[in-house]
PDB file of C-alpha atoms in Angstrom:
ATOM      1  CA  MET A   1       5.262 -11.889  -0.260  1.00  0.00           C
ATOM      2  CA  GLY A   2       8.287  -9.636  -0.654  1.00  0.00           C
ATOM      3  CA  LEU A   3       9.261  -7.336  -3.479  1.00  0.00           C
ATOM      4  CA  ARG A   4      10.265  -8.896  -6.752  1.00  0.00           C
ATOM      5  CA  PRO A   5      14.082  -8.832  -7.057  1.00  0.00           C
ATOM      6  CA  ASN A   6      14.121  -6.534 -10.074  1.00  0.00           C
ATOM      7  CA  LEU A   7      12.142  -3.934  -8.135  1.00  0.00           C
ATOM      8  CA  LEU A   8      14.508  -3.594  -5.220  1.00  0.00           C
ATOM      9  CA  THR A   9      16.814  -1.053  -6.845  1.00  0.00           C
ATOM     10  CA  ARG A  10      14.144   1.606  -7.135  1.00  0.00           C
ATOM     11  CA  ARG A  11      12.002   0.854  -4.116  1.00  0.00           C
ATOM     12  CA  THR A  12      14.346   1.116  -1.201  1.00  0.00           C
ATOM     13  CA  ALA A  13      15.027   4.708  -0.199  1.00  0.00           C
ATOM     14  CA  GLY A  14      12.215   6.458   1.614  1.00  0.00           C
ATOM     15  CA  VAL A  15       9.503   3.970   0.707  1.00  0.00           C
ATOM     16  CA  ALA A  16       6.976   2.881   3.298  1.00  0.00           C
ATOM     17  CA  SER A  17       6.585  -0.881   3.646  1.00  0.00           C
ATOM     18  CA  THR A  18       3.458  -2.627   2.396  1.00  0.00           C
ATOM     19  CA  THR A  19       1.513  -5.617   3.664  1.00  0.00           C
ATOM     20  CA  LEU A  20       0.925  -7.737   0.596  1.00  0.00           C
ATOM     21  CA  ALA A  21      -0.898 -10.416   2.583  1.00  0.00           C
ATOM     22  CA  LEU A  22      -3.803  -8.040   3.151  1.00  0.00           C
ATOM     23  CA  LEU A  23      -6.715  -9.374   1.102  1.00  0.00           C
ATOM     24  CA  LEU A  24      -8.901  -6.719  -0.468  1.00  0.00           C
ATOM     25  CA  SER A  25     -11.881  -7.265  -2.726  1.00  0.00           C
ATOM     26  CA  THR A  26     -11.917  -6.098  -6.332  1.00  0.00           C
ATOM     27  CA  ALA A  27     -13.747  -2.909  -7.168  1.00  0.00           C
ATOM     28  CA  ALA A  28     -15.793  -1.167  -9.782  1.00  0.00           C
ATOM     29  CA  VAL A  29     -13.976   1.760 -11.344  1.00  0.00           C
ATOM     30  CA  GLY A  30     -14.815   4.659 -13.574  1.00  0.00           C
ATOM     31  CA  VAL A  31     -14.895   8.265 -14.571  1.00  0.00           C
ATOM     32  CA  VAL A  32     -15.471   8.238 -18.345  1.00  0.00           C
ATOM     33  CA  PRO A  33     -19.074   8.971 -19.410  1.00  0.00           C
ATOM     34  CA  ALA A  34     -20.868   5.964 -20.878  1.00  0.00           C
ATOM     35  CA  ALA A  35     -21.632   7.940 -24.036  1.00  0.00           C
ATOM     36  CA  SER A  36     -18.932   8.298 -26.679  1.00  0.00           C
ATOM     37  CA  ALA A  37     -15.841   9.943 -25.274  1.00  0.00           C
ATOM     38  CA  PHE A  38     -15.873  12.144 -28.386  1.00  0.00           C
ATOM     39  CA  SER A  39     -19.376  13.460 -27.718  1.00  0.00           C
ATOM     40  CA  ALA A  40     -20.197  16.658 -25.897  1.00  0.00           C
ATOM     41  CA  ALA A  41     -20.765  16.560 -22.158  1.00  0.00           C
ATOM     42  CA  PRO A  42     -24.423  16.254 -21.175  1.00  0.00           C
ATOM     43  CA  ALA A  43     -26.145  19.447 -20.129  1.00  0.00           C
ATOM     44  CA  GLY A  44     -25.613  20.076 -16.466  1.00  0.00           C
ATOM     45  CA  GLY A  45     -23.467  16.972 -16.169  1.00  0.00           C
ATOM     46  CA  CYS A  46     -19.792  16.124 -16.381  1.00  0.00           C
ATOM     47  CA  VAL A  47     -17.670  19.103 -17.388  1.00  0.00           C
ATOM     48  CA  GLU A  48     -14.912  17.012 -18.949  1.00  0.00           C
ATOM     49  CA  PRO A  49     -14.220  18.350 -22.461  1.00  0.00           C
ATOM     50  CA  ALA A  50     -14.931  16.174 -25.494  1.00  0.00           C
ATOM     51  CA  ASP A  51     -12.289  13.465 -26.064  1.00  0.00           C
ATOM     52  CA  SER A  52     -10.427  14.158 -22.823  1.00  0.00           C
ATOM     53  CA  HIS A  53     -10.725  10.438 -21.962  1.00  0.00           C
ATOM     54  CA  ALA A  54     -10.144  10.506 -18.230  1.00  0.00           C
ATOM     55  CA  HIS A  55      -8.945   7.128 -17.006  1.00  0.00           C
ATOM     56  CA  ALA A  56      -9.072   6.283 -13.337  1.00  0.00           C
ATOM     57  CA  ARG A  57      -7.076   3.919 -11.170  1.00  0.00           C
ATOM     58  CA  VAL A  58      -8.758   2.900  -7.921  1.00  0.00           C
ATOM     59  CA  LYS A  59      -7.658   1.129  -4.804  1.00  0.00           C
ATOM     60  CA  ALA A  60      -8.697  -2.493  -4.448  1.00  0.00           C
ATOM     61  CA  GLY A  61     -11.804  -2.571  -2.292  1.00  0.00           C
ATOM     62  CA  ALA A  62     -12.896   0.941  -3.283  1.00  0.00           C
ATOM     63  CA  HIS A  63     -16.401   1.516  -4.594  1.00  0.00           C
ATOM     64  CA  VAL A  64     -17.583   4.147  -7.043  1.00  0.00           C
ATOM     65  CA  LYS A  65     -20.968   4.757  -8.583  1.00  0.00           C
ATOM     66  CA  HIS A  66     -20.455   3.087 -11.941  1.00  0.00           C
ATOM     67  CA  ASP A  67     -17.907   1.321 -14.105  1.00  0.00           C
ATOM     68  CA  PRO A  68     -17.684   3.173 -17.441  1.00  0.00           C
ATOM     69  CA  ASN A  69     -13.936   3.665 -17.134  1.00  0.00           C
ATOM     70  CA  GLU A  70     -13.082   1.364 -20.024  1.00  0.00           C
ATOM     71  CA  LEU A  71     -13.555   2.668 -23.542  1.00  0.00           C
ATOM     72  CA  THR A  72     -16.189   0.947 -25.621  1.00  0.00           C
ATOM     73  CA  ALA A  73     -15.183  -0.818 -28.818  1.00  0.00           C
ATOM     74  CA  ALA A  74     -16.597   2.143 -30.772  1.00  0.00           C
ATOM     75  CA  GLN A  75     -14.544   4.621 -28.754  1.00  0.00           C
ATOM     76  CA  VAL A  76     -11.393   2.597 -29.368  1.00  0.00           C
ATOM     77  CA  ARG A  77     -12.120   2.529 -33.098  1.00  0.00           C
ATOM     78  CA  GLU A  78     -12.544   6.320 -33.068  1.00  0.00           C
ATOM     79  CA  ARG A  79      -9.269   6.810 -31.222  1.00  0.00           C
ATOM     80  CA  GLU A  80      -7.364   4.435 -33.502  1.00  0.00           C
ATOM     81  CA  ALA A  81      -8.760   6.162 -36.604  1.00  0.00           C
ATOM     82  CA  ASP A  82      -7.731   9.513 -35.132  1.00  0.00           C
ATOM     83  CA  LEU A  83      -4.197   8.224 -34.523  1.00  0.00           C
ATOM     84  CA  THR A  84      -3.956   6.985 -38.107  1.00  0.00           C
ATOM     85  CA  ALA A  85      -5.140  10.367 -39.389  1.00  0.00           C
ATOM     86  CA  ALA A  86      -2.692  12.245 -37.160  1.00  0.00           C
ATOM     87  CA  LEU A  87       0.211  10.113 -38.395  1.00  0.00           C
ATOM     88  CA  ALA A  88      -0.803  10.691 -42.012  1.00  0.00           C
ATOM     89  CA  GLU A  89      -0.999  14.439 -41.407  1.00  0.00           C
ATOM     90  CA  ARG A  90       2.473  14.450 -39.854  1.00  0.00           C
ATOM     91  CA  ALA A  91       3.835  12.460 -42.789  1.00  0.00           C
ATOM     92  CA  ARG A  92       2.500  15.038 -45.253  1.00  0.00           C
ATOM     93  CA  PHE A  93       4.263  17.822 -43.357  1.00  0.00           C
ATOM     94  CA  ARG A  94       7.523  15.869 -43.435  1.00  0.00           C
ATOM     95  CA  VAL A  95       7.554  15.741 -47.230  1.00  0.00           C
ATOM     96  CA  GLY A  96       8.973  19.286 -47.393  1.00  0.00           C
ATOM     97  CA  ALA A  97      12.634  20.122 -46.888  1.00  0.00           C
ATOM     98  CA  GLN A  98      11.902  21.877 -43.603  1.00  0.00           C
ATOM     99  CA  ALA A  99      10.096  18.893 -42.103  1.00  0.00           C
ATOM    100  CA  SER A 100      11.500  17.418 -38.899  1.00  0.00           C
ATOM    101  CA  ALA A 101      12.227  13.714 -38.580  1.00  0.00           C
ATOM    102  CA  PRO A 102      10.294  11.579 -36.070  1.00  0.00           C
ATOM    103  CA  LEU A 103      11.877  11.580 -32.638  1.00  0.00           C
ATOM    104  CA  ALA A 104      13.601   8.449 -31.332  1.00  0.00           C
ATOM    105  CA  ALA A 105      14.294   9.704 -27.796  1.00  0.00           C
ATOM    106  CA  VAL A 106      12.250  12.153 -25.765  1.00  0.00           C
ATOM    107  CA  THR A 107      12.912  14.070 -22.554  1.00  0.00           C
ATOM    108  CA  ILE A 108       9.586  15.205 -21.131  1.00  0.00           C
ATOM    109  CA  PRO A 109       9.551  18.405 -19.044  1.00  0.00           C
ATOM    110  CA  VAL A 110       7.416  17.930 -15.934  1.00  0.00           C
ATOM    111  CA  VAL A 111       5.560  20.618 -14.013  1.00  0.00           C
ATOM    112  CA  VAL A 112       4.129  19.391 -10.699  1.00  0.00           C
ATOM    113  CA  HIS A 113       1.224  21.223  -9.070  1.00  0.00           C
ATOM    114  CA  VAL A 114       0.764  20.371  -5.384  1.00  0.00           C
ATOM    115  CA  ILE A 115      -2.826  21.174  -4.428  1.00  0.00           C
ATOM    116  CA  GLN A 116      -3.142  21.867  -0.698  1.00  0.00           C
ATOM    117  CA  ARG A 117      -5.971  22.598   1.687  1.00  0.00           C
ATOM    118  CA  ASP A 118      -3.472  24.098   4.128  1.00  0.00           C
ATOM    119  CA  SER A 119       0.193  23.838   5.104  1.00  0.00           C
ATOM    120  CA  THR A 120      -0.126  20.489   6.925  1.00  0.00           C
ATOM    121  CA  ARG A 121       0.779  17.070   5.521  1.00  0.00           C
ATOM    122  CA  ALA A 122      -2.842  15.987   6.069  1.00  0.00           C
ATOM    123  CA  GLY A 123      -3.859  19.055   4.086  1.00  0.00           C
ATOM    124  CA  GLY A 124      -1.789  17.969   1.097  1.00  0.00           C
ATOM    125  CA  ASN A 125       1.575  19.564   1.840  1.00  0.00           C
ATOM    126  CA  ILE A 126       3.843  16.687   0.832  1.00  0.00           C
ATOM    127  CA  PRO A 127       7.629  17.249   0.865  1.00  0.00           C
ATOM    128  CA  ASP A 128       9.682  17.947  -2.257  1.00  0.00           C
ATOM    129  CA  SER A 129      11.609  14.737  -1.590  1.00  0.00           C
ATOM    130  CA  MET A 130       8.544  12.626  -2.479  1.00  0.00           C
ATOM    131  CA  ILE A 131       8.249  14.434  -5.804  1.00  0.00           C
ATOM    132  CA  THR A 132      11.908  13.982  -6.716  1.00  0.00           C
ATOM    133  CA  GLN A 133      11.606  10.282  -5.811  1.00  0.00           C
ATOM    134  CA  GLN A 134       8.544  10.064  -8.076  1.00  0.00           C
ATOM    135  CA  ILE A 135      10.569  11.421 -11.001  1.00  0.00           C
ATOM    136  CA  SER A 136      13.235   8.820 -10.212  1.00  0.00           C
ATOM    137  CA  VAL A 137      10.610   6.039 -10.269  1.00  0.00           C
ATOM    138  CA  LEU A 138       9.342   7.254 -13.638  1.00  0.00           C
ATOM    139  CA  ASN A 139      12.817   7.320 -15.136  1.00  0.00           C
ATOM    140  CA  GLN A 140      13.576   3.799 -13.949  1.00  0.00           C
ATOM    141  CA  ALA A 141      10.224   2.416 -15.109  1.00  0.00           C
ATOM    142  CA  TYR A 142      10.340   4.021 -18.547  1.00  0.00           C
ATOM    143  CA  SER A 143      14.013   3.146 -19.110  1.00  0.00           C
ATOM    144  CA  GLY A 144      13.375  -0.551 -18.477  1.00  0.00           C
ATOM    145  CA  GLY A 145      15.315  -0.365 -15.228  1.00  0.00           C
ATOM    146  CA  THR A 146      12.742  -2.452 -13.364  1.00  0.00           C
ATOM    147  CA  GLY A 147      12.844  -5.348 -15.793  1.00  0.00           C
ATOM    148  CA  GLY A 148      10.593  -4.305 -18.665  1.00  0.00           C
ATOM    149  CA  ALA A 149      11.306  -3.022 -22.142  1.00  0.00           C
ATOM    150  CA  PRO A 150      13.090   0.333 -22.387  1.00  0.00           C
ATOM    151  CA  THR A 151      10.994   3.129 -23.853  1.00  0.00           C
ATOM    152  CA  ALA A 152      12.060   6.352 -25.573  1.00  0.00           C
ATOM    153  CA  PHE A 153      11.032   8.496 -22.614  1.00  0.00           C
ATOM    154  CA  SER A 154      12.775  10.192 -19.726  1.00  0.00           C
ATOM    155  CA  PHE A 155      11.408  12.827 -17.357  1.00  0.00           C
ATOM    156  CA  GLN A 156      12.942  16.069 -16.142  1.00  0.00           C
ATOM    157  CA  LEU A 157      11.382  18.022 -13.283  1.00  0.00           C
ATOM    158  CA  GLN A 158      11.041  21.685 -14.295  1.00  0.00           C
ATOM    159  CA  LYS A 159       9.010  23.155 -11.463  1.00  0.00           C
ATOM    160  CA  ILE A 160       7.089  22.416  -8.288  1.00  0.00           C
ATOM    161  CA  ASN A 161       4.108  24.741  -7.954  1.00  0.00           C
ATOM    162  CA  ARG A 162       2.423  24.739  -4.542  1.00  0.00           C
ATOM    163  CA  VAL A 163      -1.141  26.032  -4.433  1.00  0.00           C
ATOM    164  CA  THR A 164      -3.231  26.403  -1.277  1.00  0.00           C
ATOM    165  CA  ASN A 165      -6.869  26.452  -2.323  1.00  0.00           C
ATOM    166  CA  PRO A 166      -9.451  24.598  -0.191  1.00  0.00           C
ATOM    167  CA  SER A 167     -11.995  24.756  -3.040  1.00  0.00           C
ATOM    168  CA  TRP A 168      -9.722  22.476  -5.115  1.00  0.00           C
ATOM    169  CA  HIS A 169      -9.100  20.023  -2.252  1.00  0.00           C
ATOM    170  CA  PRO A 170      -9.953  17.223  -2.669  1.00  0.00           C
ATOM    171  CA  ILE A 171      -9.660  17.107  -6.453  1.00  0.00           C
ATOM    172  CA  VAL A 172     -12.977  15.824  -7.818  1.00  0.00           C
ATOM    173  CA  SER A 173     -12.869  14.144 -11.225  1.00  0.00           C
ATOM    174  CA  GLY A 174     -15.055  15.825 -13.828  1.00  0.00           C
ATOM    175  CA  SER A 175     -15.958  18.751 -11.580  1.00  0.00           C
ATOM    176  CA  SER A 176     -16.022  22.451 -12.387  1.00  0.00           C
ATOM    177  CA  ALA A 177     -13.329  22.835  -9.715  1.00  0.00           C
ATOM    178  CA  GLU A 178     -11.044  20.435 -11.616  1.00  0.00           C
ATOM    179  CA  ARG A 179     -11.581  22.451 -14.787  1.00  0.00           C
ATOM    180  CA  SER A 180     -10.877  25.700 -12.931  1.00  0.00           C
ATOM    181  CA  MET A 181      -7.719  24.228 -11.385  1.00  0.00           C
ATOM    182  CA  LYS A 182      -6.296  22.996 -14.682  1.00  0.00           C
ATOM    183  CA  THR A 183      -7.320  26.061 -16.680  1.00  0.00           C
ATOM    184  CA  THR A 184      -5.613  28.278 -14.111  1.00  0.00           C
ATOM    185  CA  LEU A 185      -2.464  26.236 -13.522  1.00  0.00           C
ATOM    186  CA  ARG A 186      -1.487  24.299 -16.654  1.00  0.00           C
ATOM    187  CA  GLU A 187       1.873  25.320 -18.143  1.00  0.00           C
ATOM    188  CA  GLY A 188       3.795  24.540 -21.321  1.00  0.00           C
ATOM    189  CA  GLY A 189       2.897  22.997 -24.652  1.00  0.00           C
ATOM    190  CA  LYS A 190       1.678  19.558 -25.679  1.00  0.00           C
ATOM    191  CA  ASN A 191       5.085  18.105 -24.803  1.00  0.00           C
ATOM    192  CA  THR A 192       4.910  19.286 -21.168  1.00  0.00           C
ATOM    193  CA  LEU A 193       3.571  16.885 -18.584  1.00  0.00           C
ATOM    194  CA  ASN A 194       1.480  18.638 -15.960  1.00  0.00           C
ATOM    195  CA  MET A 195       0.965  16.516 -12.838  1.00  0.00           C
ATOM    196  CA  TYR A 196      -1.648  17.544 -10.274  1.00  0.00           C
ATOM    197  CA  LEU A 197      -1.092  16.041  -6.821  1.00  0.00           C
ATOM    198  CA  GLY A 198      -3.618  16.127  -4.022  1.00  0.00           C
ATOM    199  CA  GLU A 199      -6.272  14.271  -2.085  1.00  0.00           C
ATOM    200  CA  LEU A 200      -8.701  12.730  -4.583  1.00  0.00           C
ATOM    201  CA  SER A 201     -12.409  11.996  -4.510  1.00  0.00           C
ATOM    202  CA  ASP A 202     -14.079   8.567  -4.580  1.00  0.00           C
ATOM    203  CA  ASN A 203     -11.032   6.551  -3.443  1.00  0.00           C
ATOM    204  CA  LEU A 204      -9.377   7.149  -6.800  1.00  0.00           C
ATOM    205  CA  LEU A 205      -5.620   6.837  -7.126  1.00  0.00           C
ATOM    206  CA  GLY A 206      -5.408   8.890 -10.285  1.00  0.00           C
ATOM    207  CA  TRP A 207      -6.703   9.674 -13.753  1.00  0.00           C
ATOM    208  CA  ALA A 208      -5.305  10.993 -17.020  1.00  0.00           C
ATOM    209  CA  THR A 209      -6.115  12.350 -20.454  1.00  0.00           C
ATOM    210  CA  PHE A 210      -5.196  10.763 -23.761  1.00  0.00           C
ATOM    211  CA  PRO A 211      -3.266  12.835 -26.298  1.00  0.00           C
ATOM    212  CA  LYS A 212      -5.072  14.639 -29.101  1.00  0.00           C
ATOM    213  CA  LYS A 213      -4.221  16.938 -32.009  1.00  0.00           C
ATOM    214  CA  THR A 214      -4.963  20.239 -30.302  1.00  0.00           C
ATOM    215  CA  LEU A 215      -3.795  21.228 -26.830  1.00  0.00           C
ATOM    216  CA  ASP A 216      -6.545  21.303 -24.237  1.00  0.00           C
ATOM    217  CA  LYS A 217      -6.099  22.903 -20.827  1.00  0.00           C
ATOM    218  CA  MET A 218      -7.427  19.694 -19.254  1.00  0.00           C
ATOM    219  CA  ASP A 219      -4.389  17.804 -20.613  1.00  0.00           C
ATOM    220  CA  GLY A 220      -2.336  16.114 -17.907  1.00  0.00           C
ATOM    221  CA  VAL A 221      -2.465  13.573 -15.102  1.00  0.00           C
ATOM    222  CA  VAL A 222      -3.978  13.721 -11.630  1.00  0.00           C
ATOM    223  CA  VAL A 223      -2.348  11.546  -8.968  1.00  0.00           C
ATOM    224  CA  LEU A 224      -3.112  10.906  -5.312  1.00  0.00           C
ATOM    225  CA  ASN A 225      -0.392  12.691  -3.358  1.00  0.00           C
ATOM    226  CA  GLU A 226       0.096   9.846  -0.886  1.00  0.00           C
ATOM    227  CA  SER A 227       0.657   7.354  -3.753  1.00  0.00           C
ATOM    228  CA  LEU A 228       4.072   8.884  -4.346  1.00  0.00           C
ATOM    229  CA  PRO A 229       7.118   7.014  -2.986  1.00  0.00           C
ATOM    230  CA  GLY A 230       7.042   7.163   0.798  1.00  0.00           C
ATOM    231  CA  GLY A 231       3.346   8.036   0.936  1.00  0.00           C
ATOM    232  CA  THR A 232       0.676   6.576   3.176  1.00  0.00           C
ATOM    233  CA  ALA A 233      -1.442   4.777   0.521  1.00  0.00           C
ATOM    234  CA  THR A 234      -0.654   1.215   1.596  1.00  0.00           C
ATOM    235  CA  ASN A 235       0.173  -1.080  -1.356  1.00  0.00           C
ATOM    236  CA  TYR A 236       0.014   1.913  -3.698  1.00  0.00           C
ATOM    237  CA  ASN A 237       2.809   4.114  -2.313  1.00  0.00           C
ATOM    238  CA  GLN A 238       5.772   3.290  -4.516  1.00  0.00           C
ATOM    239  CA  GLY A 239       5.037   5.700  -7.349  1.00  0.00           C
ATOM    240  CA  ASP A 240       3.428   3.472  -9.955  1.00  0.00           C
ATOM    241  CA  THR A 241       0.110   5.282 -10.052  1.00  0.00           C
ATOM    242  CA  GLY A 242       2.152   8.016 -11.714  1.00  0.00           C
ATOM    243  CA  THR A 243       3.762   5.463 -14.039  1.00  0.00           C
ATOM    244  CA  HIS A 244       0.327   4.048 -14.949  1.00  0.00           C
ATOM    245  CA  GLU A 245      -1.414   7.375 -15.549  1.00  0.00           C
ATOM    246  CA  ILE A 246       1.435   8.733 -17.660  1.00  0.00           C
ATOM    247  CA  GLY A 247       1.084   5.582 -19.753  1.00  0.00           C
ATOM    248  CA  HIS A 248      -2.444   6.759 -20.600  1.00  0.00           C
ATOM    249  CA  TRP A 249      -1.129  10.283 -21.279  1.00  0.00           C
ATOM    250  CA  LEU A 250       1.232   8.623 -23.784  1.00  0.00           C
ATOM    251  CA  ASN A 251      -1.703   6.753 -25.416  1.00  0.00           C
ATOM    252  CA  LEU A 252      -1.680   3.329 -23.744  1.00  0.00           C
ATOM    253  CA  TYR A 253      -4.917   1.572 -22.842  1.00  0.00           C
ATOM    254  CA  HIS A 254      -5.306  -0.778 -19.899  1.00  0.00           C
ATOM    255  CA  THR A 255      -4.050  -4.307 -20.499  1.00  0.00           C
ATOM    256  CA  PHE A 256      -7.602  -5.525 -19.919  1.00  0.00           C
ATOM    257  CA  GLN A 257      -9.154  -3.162 -22.497  1.00  0.00           C
ATOM    258  CA  GLY A 258     -11.586  -5.184 -24.623  1.00  0.00           C
ATOM    259  CA  GLY A 259     -11.315  -8.297 -22.475  1.00  0.00           C
ATOM    260  CA  CYS A 260     -10.537 -11.569 -24.250  1.00  0.00           C
ATOM    261  CA  SER A 261     -11.854 -10.595 -27.678  1.00  0.00           C
ATOM    262  CA  GLY A 262     -10.909  -8.248 -30.500  1.00  0.00           C
ATOM    263  CA  GLN A 263      -7.719  -6.197 -30.519  1.00  0.00           C
ATOM    264  CA  GLY A 264      -7.739  -5.569 -26.769  1.00  0.00           C
ATOM    265  CA  ASP A 265      -5.278  -2.811 -25.877  1.00  0.00           C
ATOM    266  CA  GLN A 266      -4.060  -2.594 -29.503  1.00  0.00           C
ATOM    267  CA  VAL A 267      -0.661  -4.005 -28.466  1.00  0.00           C
ATOM    268  CA  SER A 268       0.152  -7.486 -29.754  1.00  0.00           C
ATOM    269  CA  ASP A 269       2.644  -8.518 -27.056  1.00  0.00           C
ATOM    270  CA  THR A 270       0.404  -7.954 -24.022  1.00  0.00           C
ATOM    271  CA  PRO A 271      -1.593 -11.170 -23.459  1.00  0.00           C
ATOM    272  CA  ALA A 272      -5.370 -10.815 -23.455  1.00  0.00           C
ATOM    273  CA  GLU A 273      -6.912 -10.290 -20.023  1.00  0.00           C
ATOM    274  CA  ALA A 274     -10.602 -10.560 -19.207  1.00  0.00           C
ATOM    275  CA  SER A 275     -10.681  -8.071 -16.340  1.00  0.00           C
ATOM    276  CA  PRO A 276      -8.412  -5.979 -14.090  1.00  0.00           C
ATOM    277  CA  ALA A 277      -6.011  -7.869 -11.840  1.00  0.00           C
ATOM    278  CA  TYR A 278      -5.725  -6.728  -8.224  1.00  0.00           C
ATOM    279  CA  GLN A 279      -3.116  -7.451  -5.552  1.00  0.00           C
ATOM    280  CA  CYS A 280      -0.547  -9.767  -7.246  1.00  0.00           C
ATOM    281  CA  PRO A 281      -2.318 -12.950  -8.445  1.00  0.00           C
ATOM    282  CA  THR A 282       0.622 -15.001  -9.754  1.00  0.00           C
ATOM    283  CA  GLY A 283      -0.392 -17.432 -12.497  1.00  0.00           C
ATOM    284  CA  ARG A 284      -3.711 -15.711 -13.249  1.00  0.00           C
ATOM    285  CA  ASP A 285      -5.001 -16.672 -16.711  1.00  0.00           C
ATOM    286  CA  THR A 286      -8.451 -15.356 -17.628  1.00  0.00           C
ATOM    287  CA  CYS A 287      -8.401 -15.797 -21.433  1.00  0.00           C
ATOM    288  CA  THR A 288      -7.887 -18.846 -23.642  1.00  0.00           C
ATOM    289  CA  ALA A 289      -5.440 -16.953 -25.879  1.00  0.00           C
ATOM    290  CA  PRO A 290      -1.748 -17.749 -25.255  1.00  0.00           C
ATOM    291  CA  GLY A 291      -0.009 -16.173 -22.285  1.00  0.00           C
ATOM    292  CA  LEU A 292      -0.766 -15.609 -18.642  1.00  0.00           C
ATOM    293  CA  ASP A 293      -2.439 -12.359 -17.627  1.00  0.00           C
ATOM    294  CA  PRO A 294       0.058  -9.442 -17.687  1.00  0.00           C
ATOM    295  CA  ILE A 295      -0.206  -8.767 -13.964  1.00  0.00           C
ATOM    296  CA  HIS A 296       3.270  -7.220 -13.828  1.00  0.00           C
ATOM    297  CA  ASN A 297       2.448  -4.681 -16.514  1.00  0.00           C
ATOM    298  CA  PHE A 298       2.232  -1.048 -15.443  1.00  0.00           C
ATOM    299  CA  MET A 299      -1.118  -0.748 -17.241  1.00  0.00           C
ATOM    300  CA  ASP A 300      -2.920  -3.335 -15.077  1.00  0.00           C
ATOM    301  CA  TYR A 301      -4.388  -2.610 -11.603  1.00  0.00           C
ATOM    302  CA  THR A 302      -2.121  -4.673  -9.343  1.00  0.00           C
ATOM    303  CA  TYR A 303      -0.213  -3.459  -6.291  1.00  0.00           C
ATOM    304  CA  ASP A 304       2.755  -1.202  -7.001  1.00  0.00           C
ATOM    305  CA  SER A 305       5.075  -3.933  -5.726  1.00  0.00           C
ATOM    306  CA  CYS A 306       3.717  -6.247  -8.436  1.00  0.00           C
ATOM    307  CA  MET A 307       4.214  -3.824 -11.335  1.00  0.00           C
ATOM    308  CA  SER A 308       7.535  -3.830 -13.179  1.00  0.00           C
ATOM    309  CA  GLU A 309       7.224  -3.619 -16.944  1.00  0.00           C
ATOM    310  CA  PHE A 310       6.129  -2.190 -20.227  1.00  0.00           C
ATOM    311  CA  THR A 311       6.394  -4.414 -23.308  1.00  0.00           C
ATOM    312  CA  PRO A 312       8.265  -3.563 -26.535  1.00  0.00           C
ATOM    313  CA  GLY A 313       4.887  -3.151 -28.231  1.00  0.00           C
ATOM    314  CA  GLN A 314       3.768  -0.622 -25.630  1.00  0.00           C
ATOM    315  CA  ALA A 315       7.069   1.251 -25.980  1.00  0.00           C
ATOM    316  CA  SER A 316       6.545   1.429 -29.745  1.00  0.00           C
ATOM    317  CA  ARG A 317       2.924   2.566 -29.395  1.00  0.00           C
ATOM    318  CA  MET A 318       3.872   5.374 -27.004  1.00  0.00           C
ATOM    319  CA  LEU A 319       6.589   6.696 -29.318  1.00  0.00           C
ATOM    320  CA  THR A 320       4.300   6.496 -32.353  1.00  0.00           C
ATOM    321  CA  ALA A 321       1.643   8.501 -30.507  1.00  0.00           C
ATOM    322  CA  TRP A 322       4.232  11.023 -29.308  1.00  0.00           C
ATOM    323  CA  ASN A 323       5.333  11.720 -32.870  1.00  0.00           C
ATOM    324  CA  ALA A 324       1.700  11.946 -33.979  1.00  0.00           C
ATOM    325  CA  TYR A 325       0.395  14.192 -31.216  1.00  0.00           C
ATOM    326  CA  ARG A 326       2.976  15.741 -28.898  1.00  0.00           C
ATOM    327  CA  ALA A 327       6.186  16.272 -30.901  1.00  0.00           C
ATOM    328  CA  ALA A 328       6.867  19.870 -31.899  1.00  0.00           C
TER     329      ALA A 328
END
């Protein structure tokens, strides 16, 4: 199967080819503790801060120890209540004459931290060209240039920060080393996207934090370096792990959040989906509710070549969350 026509414009220059006929089994995924994401970390356990909400994307066929990656219904209710409260708080501030209006368009400054074991490509030293291509992929995806709904967001690379530190390579989700890395390196305010690129543990492609009212040094996204355009992560080397994880950073859930019941991902125009979709299963339909599974949505788990869109509802949700949490 070739690339979908509306993907060709952004996936040509410097992108390694993929073999979509390769059949890989589905996988368990997860990095979020099974307890409430708003609860404190267990003693001696995961060092993720309360309500950091790490979300992982894994390669098809990868295996990790457990599958608590999806938020529980209770965790979703907590997050949605927090969003409502944050919006109400912002509205109260806007009553005064000095209050700023909600933003309709946002340019996000991006600081990229390249975590290296040494100066070799195998040691994490990817070229600047892959990073600039990643920013290009983000701008096309979030502008609707690949066929989906346009969003309010564009991305502007501010800095590439190269760090050689073998103790941070590979990046291990939830580890004290991850906390040390982010606490040491993170730059900017709540509106600044910090991307950490490197080799990752447990076959993960990436993970992210959700927004919250107060800035936490753990805020940002972690992405497998070889998932950038032109990387070596077959089927996942066109830059859409970055697109996916930034979606979480902007407050989107997975399309399969909640399965076939309830409010799912809290977005009305993404059809319900019972479980993650892998590869590119055209015609997949796992719920009785109207609509085929949203396998082309950036917030599913399909191959990069299969992903092409956000929906208008997702675009609206991201902007609402930006004005609630990240706007100055």
